[in-house]
Short mmCIF file of C-alpha atoms in Angstrom, two decimals:
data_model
loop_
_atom_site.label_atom_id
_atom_site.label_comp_id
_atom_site.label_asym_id
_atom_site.label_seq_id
_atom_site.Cartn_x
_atom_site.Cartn_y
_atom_site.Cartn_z
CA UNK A 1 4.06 37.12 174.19
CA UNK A 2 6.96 34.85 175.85
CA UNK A 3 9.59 36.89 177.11
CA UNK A 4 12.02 35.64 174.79
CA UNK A 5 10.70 37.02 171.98
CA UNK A 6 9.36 40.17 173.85
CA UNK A 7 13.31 40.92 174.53
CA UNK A 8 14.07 40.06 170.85
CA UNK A 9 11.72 42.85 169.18
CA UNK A 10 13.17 45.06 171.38
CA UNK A 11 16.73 44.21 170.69
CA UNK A 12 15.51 44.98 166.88
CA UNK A 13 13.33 48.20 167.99
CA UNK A 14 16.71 49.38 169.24
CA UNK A 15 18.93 48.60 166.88
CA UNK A 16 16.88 49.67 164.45
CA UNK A 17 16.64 53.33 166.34
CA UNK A 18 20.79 53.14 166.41
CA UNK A 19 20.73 52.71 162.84
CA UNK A 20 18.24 55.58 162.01
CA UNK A 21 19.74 58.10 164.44
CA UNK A 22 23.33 57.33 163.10
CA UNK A 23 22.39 57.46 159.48
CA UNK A 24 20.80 61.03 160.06
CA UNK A 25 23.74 61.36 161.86
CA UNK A 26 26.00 60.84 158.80
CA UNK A 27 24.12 62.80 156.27
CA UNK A 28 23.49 65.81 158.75
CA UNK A 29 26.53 66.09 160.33
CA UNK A 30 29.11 64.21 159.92
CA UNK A 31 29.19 63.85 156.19
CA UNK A 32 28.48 68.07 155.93
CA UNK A 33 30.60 69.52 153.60
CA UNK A 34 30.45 73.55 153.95
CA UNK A 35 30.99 76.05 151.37
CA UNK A 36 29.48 79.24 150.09
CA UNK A 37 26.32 77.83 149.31
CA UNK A 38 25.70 77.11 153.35
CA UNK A 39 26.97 79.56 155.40
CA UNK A 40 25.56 82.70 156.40
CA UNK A 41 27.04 85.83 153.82
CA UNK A 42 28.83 87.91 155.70
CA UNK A 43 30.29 91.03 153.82
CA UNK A 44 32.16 92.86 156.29
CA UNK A 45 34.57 90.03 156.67
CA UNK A 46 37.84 90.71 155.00
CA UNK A 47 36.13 93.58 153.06
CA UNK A 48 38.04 97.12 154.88
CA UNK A 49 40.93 96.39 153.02
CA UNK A 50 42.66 98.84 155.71
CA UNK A 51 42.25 96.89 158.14
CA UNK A 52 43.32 93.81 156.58
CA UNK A 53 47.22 93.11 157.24
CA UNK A 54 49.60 89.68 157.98
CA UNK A 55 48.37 89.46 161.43
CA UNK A 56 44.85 90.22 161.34
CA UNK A 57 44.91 87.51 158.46
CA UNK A 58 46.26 85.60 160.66
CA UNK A 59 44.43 85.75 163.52
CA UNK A 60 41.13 85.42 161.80
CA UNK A 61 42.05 82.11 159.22
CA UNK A 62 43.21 80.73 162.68
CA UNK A 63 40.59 81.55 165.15
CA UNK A 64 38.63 78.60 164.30
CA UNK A 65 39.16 74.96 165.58
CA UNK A 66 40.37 74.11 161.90
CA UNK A 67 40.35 74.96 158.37
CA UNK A 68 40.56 71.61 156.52
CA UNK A 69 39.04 71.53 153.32
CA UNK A 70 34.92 70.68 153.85
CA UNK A 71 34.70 72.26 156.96
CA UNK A 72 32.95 75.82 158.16
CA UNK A 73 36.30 77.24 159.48
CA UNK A 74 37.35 76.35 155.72
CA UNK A 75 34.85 77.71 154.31
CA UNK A 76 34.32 81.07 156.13
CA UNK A 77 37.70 81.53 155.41
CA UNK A 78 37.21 81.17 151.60
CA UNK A 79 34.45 84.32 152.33
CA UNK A 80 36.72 86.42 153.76
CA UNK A 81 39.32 86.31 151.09
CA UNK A 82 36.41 86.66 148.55
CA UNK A 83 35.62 89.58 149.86
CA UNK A 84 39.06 90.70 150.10
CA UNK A 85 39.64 90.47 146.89
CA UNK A 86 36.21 92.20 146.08
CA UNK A 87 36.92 95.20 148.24
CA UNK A 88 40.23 95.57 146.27
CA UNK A 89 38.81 95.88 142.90
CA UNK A 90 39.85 92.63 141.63
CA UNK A 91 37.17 91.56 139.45
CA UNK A 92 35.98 87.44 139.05
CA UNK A 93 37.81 85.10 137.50
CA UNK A 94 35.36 83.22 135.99
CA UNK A 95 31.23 83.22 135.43
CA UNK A 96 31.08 86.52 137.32
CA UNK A 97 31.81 84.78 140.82
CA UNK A 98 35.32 84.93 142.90
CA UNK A 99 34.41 80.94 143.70
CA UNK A 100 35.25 78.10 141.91
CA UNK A 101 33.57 75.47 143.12
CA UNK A 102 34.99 71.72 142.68
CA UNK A 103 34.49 68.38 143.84
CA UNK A 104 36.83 66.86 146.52
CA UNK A 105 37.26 63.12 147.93
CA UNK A 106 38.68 62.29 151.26
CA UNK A 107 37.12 65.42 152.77
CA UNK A 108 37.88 64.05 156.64
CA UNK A 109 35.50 66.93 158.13
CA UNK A 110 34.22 65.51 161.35
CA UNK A 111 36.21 65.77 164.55
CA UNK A 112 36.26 62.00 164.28
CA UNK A 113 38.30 61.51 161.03
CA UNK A 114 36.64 57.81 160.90
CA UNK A 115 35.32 57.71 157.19
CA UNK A 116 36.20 60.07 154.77
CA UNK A 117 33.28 62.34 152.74
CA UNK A 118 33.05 63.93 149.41
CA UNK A 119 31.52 67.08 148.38
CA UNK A 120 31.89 70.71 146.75
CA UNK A 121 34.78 73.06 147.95
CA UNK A 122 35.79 76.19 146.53
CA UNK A 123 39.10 77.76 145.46
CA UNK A 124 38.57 81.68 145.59
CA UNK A 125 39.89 83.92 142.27
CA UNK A 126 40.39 87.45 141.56
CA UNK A 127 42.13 88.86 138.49
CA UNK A 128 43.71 92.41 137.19
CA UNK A 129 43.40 92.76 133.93
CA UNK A 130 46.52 93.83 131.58
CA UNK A 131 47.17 95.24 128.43
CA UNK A 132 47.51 91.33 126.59
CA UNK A 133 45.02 89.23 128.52
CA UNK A 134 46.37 86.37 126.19
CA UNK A 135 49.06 86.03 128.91
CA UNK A 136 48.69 86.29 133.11
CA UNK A 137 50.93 85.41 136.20
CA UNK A 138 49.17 83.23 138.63
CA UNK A 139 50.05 84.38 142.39
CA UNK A 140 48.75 81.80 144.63
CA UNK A 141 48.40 79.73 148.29
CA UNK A 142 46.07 77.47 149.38
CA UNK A 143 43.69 78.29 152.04
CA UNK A 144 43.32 75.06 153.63
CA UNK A 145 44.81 72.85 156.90
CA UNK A 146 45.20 69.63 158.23
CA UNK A 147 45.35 68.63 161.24
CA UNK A 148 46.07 72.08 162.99
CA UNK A 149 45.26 75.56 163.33
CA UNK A 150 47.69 75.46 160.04
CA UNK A 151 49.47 78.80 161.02
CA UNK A 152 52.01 78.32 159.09
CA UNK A 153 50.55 75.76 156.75
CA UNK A 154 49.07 77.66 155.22
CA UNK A 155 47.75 80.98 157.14
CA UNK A 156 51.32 82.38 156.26
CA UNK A 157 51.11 82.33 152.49
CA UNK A 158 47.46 83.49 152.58
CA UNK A 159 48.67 86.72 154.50
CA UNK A 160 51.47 87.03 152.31
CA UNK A 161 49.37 86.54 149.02
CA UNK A 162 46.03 88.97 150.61
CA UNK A 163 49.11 91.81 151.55
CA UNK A 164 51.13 91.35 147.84
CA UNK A 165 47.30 91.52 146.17
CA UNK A 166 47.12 95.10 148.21
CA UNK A 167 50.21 96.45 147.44
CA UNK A 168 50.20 95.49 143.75
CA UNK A 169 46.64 97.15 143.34
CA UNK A 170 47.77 100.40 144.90
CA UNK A 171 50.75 100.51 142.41
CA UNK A 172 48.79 99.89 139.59
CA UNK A 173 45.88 102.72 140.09
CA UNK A 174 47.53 104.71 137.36
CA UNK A 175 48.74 102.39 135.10
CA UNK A 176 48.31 99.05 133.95
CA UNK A 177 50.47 96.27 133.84
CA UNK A 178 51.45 94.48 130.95
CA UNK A 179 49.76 90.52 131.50
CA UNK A 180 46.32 90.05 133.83
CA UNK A 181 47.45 89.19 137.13
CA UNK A 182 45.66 86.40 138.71
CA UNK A 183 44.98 86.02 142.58
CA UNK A 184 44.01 82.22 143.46
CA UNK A 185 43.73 80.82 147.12
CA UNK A 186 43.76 77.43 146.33
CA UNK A 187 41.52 73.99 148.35
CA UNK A 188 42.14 71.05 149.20
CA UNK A 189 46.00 71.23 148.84
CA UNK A 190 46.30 69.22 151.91
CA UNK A 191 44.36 65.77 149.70
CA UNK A 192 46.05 65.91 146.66
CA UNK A 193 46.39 69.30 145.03
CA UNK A 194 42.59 69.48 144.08
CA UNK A 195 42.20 72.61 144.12
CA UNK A 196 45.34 74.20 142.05
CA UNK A 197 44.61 70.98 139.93
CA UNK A 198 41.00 72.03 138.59
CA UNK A 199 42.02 75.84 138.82
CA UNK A 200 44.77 74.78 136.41
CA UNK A 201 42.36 72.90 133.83
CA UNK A 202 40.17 76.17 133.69
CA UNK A 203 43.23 78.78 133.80
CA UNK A 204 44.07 76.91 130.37
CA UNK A 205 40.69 77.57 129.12
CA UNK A 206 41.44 81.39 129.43
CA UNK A 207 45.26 81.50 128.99
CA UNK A 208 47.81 80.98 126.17
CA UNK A 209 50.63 82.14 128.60
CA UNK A 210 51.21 81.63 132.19
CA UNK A 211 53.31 80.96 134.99
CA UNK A 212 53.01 80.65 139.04
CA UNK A 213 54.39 81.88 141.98
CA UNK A 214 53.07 79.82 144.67
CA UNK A 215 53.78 80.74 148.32
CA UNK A 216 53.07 77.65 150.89
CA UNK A 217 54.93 77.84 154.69
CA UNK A 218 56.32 81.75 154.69
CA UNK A 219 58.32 84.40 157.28
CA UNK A 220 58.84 81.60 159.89
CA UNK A 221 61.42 83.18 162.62
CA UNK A 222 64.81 82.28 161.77
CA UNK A 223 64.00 80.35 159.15
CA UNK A 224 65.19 80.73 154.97
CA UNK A 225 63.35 80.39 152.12
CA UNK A 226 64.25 77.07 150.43
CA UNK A 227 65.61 78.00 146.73
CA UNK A 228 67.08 75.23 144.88
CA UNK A 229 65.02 75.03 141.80
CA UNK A 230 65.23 71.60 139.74
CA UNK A 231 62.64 72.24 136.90
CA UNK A 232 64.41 73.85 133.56
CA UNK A 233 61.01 75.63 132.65
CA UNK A 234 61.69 77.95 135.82
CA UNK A 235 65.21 78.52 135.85
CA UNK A 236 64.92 82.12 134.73
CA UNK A 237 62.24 82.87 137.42
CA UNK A 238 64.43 81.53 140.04
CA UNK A 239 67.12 83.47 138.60
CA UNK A 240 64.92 86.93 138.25
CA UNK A 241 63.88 86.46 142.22
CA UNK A 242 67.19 86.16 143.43
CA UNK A 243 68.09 89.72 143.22
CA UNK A 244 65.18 90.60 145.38
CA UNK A 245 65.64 88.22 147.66
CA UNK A 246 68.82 89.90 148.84
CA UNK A 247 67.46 93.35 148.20
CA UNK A 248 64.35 92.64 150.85
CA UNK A 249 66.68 90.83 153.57
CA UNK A 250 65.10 87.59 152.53
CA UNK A 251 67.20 84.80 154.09
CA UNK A 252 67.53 82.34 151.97
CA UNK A 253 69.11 78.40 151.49
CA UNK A 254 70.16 76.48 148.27
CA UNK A 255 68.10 73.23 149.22
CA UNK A 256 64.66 71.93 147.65
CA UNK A 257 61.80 72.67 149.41
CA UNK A 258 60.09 70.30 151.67
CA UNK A 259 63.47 68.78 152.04
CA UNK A 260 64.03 67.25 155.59
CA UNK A 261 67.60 66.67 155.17
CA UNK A 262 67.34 63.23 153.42
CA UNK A 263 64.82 63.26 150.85
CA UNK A 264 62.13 65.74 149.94
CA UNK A 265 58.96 64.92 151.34
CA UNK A 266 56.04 67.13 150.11
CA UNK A 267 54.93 69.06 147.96
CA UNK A 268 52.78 72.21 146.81
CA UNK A 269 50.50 73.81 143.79
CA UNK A 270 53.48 75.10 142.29
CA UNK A 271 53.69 71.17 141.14
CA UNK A 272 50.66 71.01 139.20
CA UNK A 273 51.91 74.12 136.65
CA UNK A 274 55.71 72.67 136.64
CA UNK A 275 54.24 68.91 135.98
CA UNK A 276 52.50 70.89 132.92
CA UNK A 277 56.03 72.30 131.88
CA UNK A 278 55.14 75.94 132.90
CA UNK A 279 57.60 78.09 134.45
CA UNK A 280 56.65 77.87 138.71
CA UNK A 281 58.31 78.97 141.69
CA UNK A 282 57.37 77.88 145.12
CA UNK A 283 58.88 80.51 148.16
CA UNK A 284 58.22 78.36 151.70
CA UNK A 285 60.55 78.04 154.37
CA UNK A 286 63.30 75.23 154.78
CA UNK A 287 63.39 73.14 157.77
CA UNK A 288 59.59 72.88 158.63
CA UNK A 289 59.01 69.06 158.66
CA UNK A 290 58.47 69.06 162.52
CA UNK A 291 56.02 71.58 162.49
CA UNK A 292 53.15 71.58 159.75
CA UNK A 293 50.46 69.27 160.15
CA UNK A 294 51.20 68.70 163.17
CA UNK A 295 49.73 70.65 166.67
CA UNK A 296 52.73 72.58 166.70
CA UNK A 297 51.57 74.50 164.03
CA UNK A 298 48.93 76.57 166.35
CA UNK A 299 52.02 79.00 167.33
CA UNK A 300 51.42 82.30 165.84
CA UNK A 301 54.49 83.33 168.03
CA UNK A 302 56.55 81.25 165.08
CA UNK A 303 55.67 84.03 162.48
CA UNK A 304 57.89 86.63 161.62
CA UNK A 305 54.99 89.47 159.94
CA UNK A 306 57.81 91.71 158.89
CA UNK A 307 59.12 89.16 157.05
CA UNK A 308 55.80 88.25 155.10
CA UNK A 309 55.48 91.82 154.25
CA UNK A 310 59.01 92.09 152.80
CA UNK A 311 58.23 88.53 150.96
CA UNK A 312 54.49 90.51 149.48
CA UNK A 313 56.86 93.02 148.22
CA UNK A 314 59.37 90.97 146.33
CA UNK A 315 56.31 89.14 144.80
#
């Protein structure tokens, strides 16, 4: 064989390798999209509901390298609110399982971020039943980050919605309250509002009656709650939070939020039930545009627990 083409059909023995090893590569791990269907069950995580408070919340949903949507840190995290909401009582929203499994574009999983994936993620759903299940009041955050340890975006409203799911089920034990109440940790937020999107297609399956209070960026230190509502279907829910706000030493500011001093420029899941003219309210801190999604959000040091208890109680 001349060397010439002897160095040619090895050129094309190689290349052919690179192409083999990085489609495997692709499919097996870069592509991987995690939920509960491929991670080891654990069911100790998130289940002593004693033990489960704002800042062990915290520290666990922020322990791994990240929690975007697709990824294991996301969805071990879904587990241990599943199993949260187990331990308290809550029973499944829907088809006997706490999941709610969905399909997601853009999912950038890899450490890479160079071409986006698609897959199955999961919201996680627990609901008290009431006297007229006809009617229900949807407490939610998302679960998810982006580009960060997403301690405040959204680790906050996750502790905030895990501690106001506790306290509400140990003040209900002898009685029951009038509507279900309906626990969601919402996915994929951070792409779109997938998650609260699809939740909100099903919840209207079940539901005549509904509205949402959404909590997304909570008890940062020295920060207030952004309160300026501009959506008539919630006035009176703004309104009928007000009085606690003061009565828990919630500080508070008359702006929209995600408002960065010029324009607002974000968003949350509260938007999917308001776009759908049902009353929503969104409680997240003002003055926040420097920090989420960005590394500065790995601070746990920003978080003011004491707060995000006294916010779980006004809820």
């Amino acid at each position: 064989m001349k060397p010439r083409r002897k160095l040619l059909r090895s050129l094309i023995i190689v290349a052919a390798f690179i192409l083999i090893v990085s489609i495997l590569y692709y499919i097996f791990v870069y592509a991987k999209v995690y939920n509960s269907s491929n991670i080891k069950e654990n069911t100790l995580i998130g289940s002593k509901v004693e033990s489960v408070y704002p800042e062990t919340t915290v520290a666990y949903l922020t322990s791994p390298k990240k929690r975007d949507a697709g990824t294991r840190g996301n969805a071990e995290a879904a587990q241990y609110i599943r199993n949260y909401f187990e331990a308290l009582g809550l029973k499944p929203f829907q088809n006997n399982t706490y999941y709610q499994r969905f399909k997601a574009q853009n999912l950038k999983n890899s450490q890479f971020k160079i071409l986006p994936v698609s897959g199955e993620v999961e919201n996680v759903v627990g609901k008290m039943e009431g006297a007229d299940s006809s009617k229900a009041v949807v407490i939610s955050a998302h679960l998810d980050s982006f580009d960060s340890k997403g301690v405040i975006d959204n680790a906050s409203g996750i502790a905030a919605l895990l501690e106001a799911g506790k306290i509400i089920s140990q003040r209900l034990e002898n009685d029951v309250f009038p509507i279900d109440i309906i626990l969601a940790a919402y996915n994929a937020e951070e792409i779109g509002l997938l998650g609260s999107e699809y939740f909100y297609k099903e919840m209207t399956k079940e539901y005549k009656d509904f509205y949402n209070i959404n909590m997304d960026c909570v008890g940062v230190l020295d920060k207030p709650l952004a309160i300026q509502n501009n959506h008539r279907e919630s006035e009176n829910l703004y309104r009928d939070f007000g009085e606690y706000f003061d009565k828990y030493d919630i500080p508070t500011k008359d702006v929209s939020y995600a408002f960065d001093g010029t324009e607002v420029i974000g968003t949350s899941d509260h938007e999917i039930f308001q776009n759908n003219d049902r009353a929503a309210i969104i409680l997240g801190e003002d003055g926040l545009a420097e920090i989420v999604n960005t590394q500065n959000d790995n601070d746990t040091s920003l978080l003011d627990y004491s707060e995000i208890i006294r916010l779980s109680n006004v809820v």
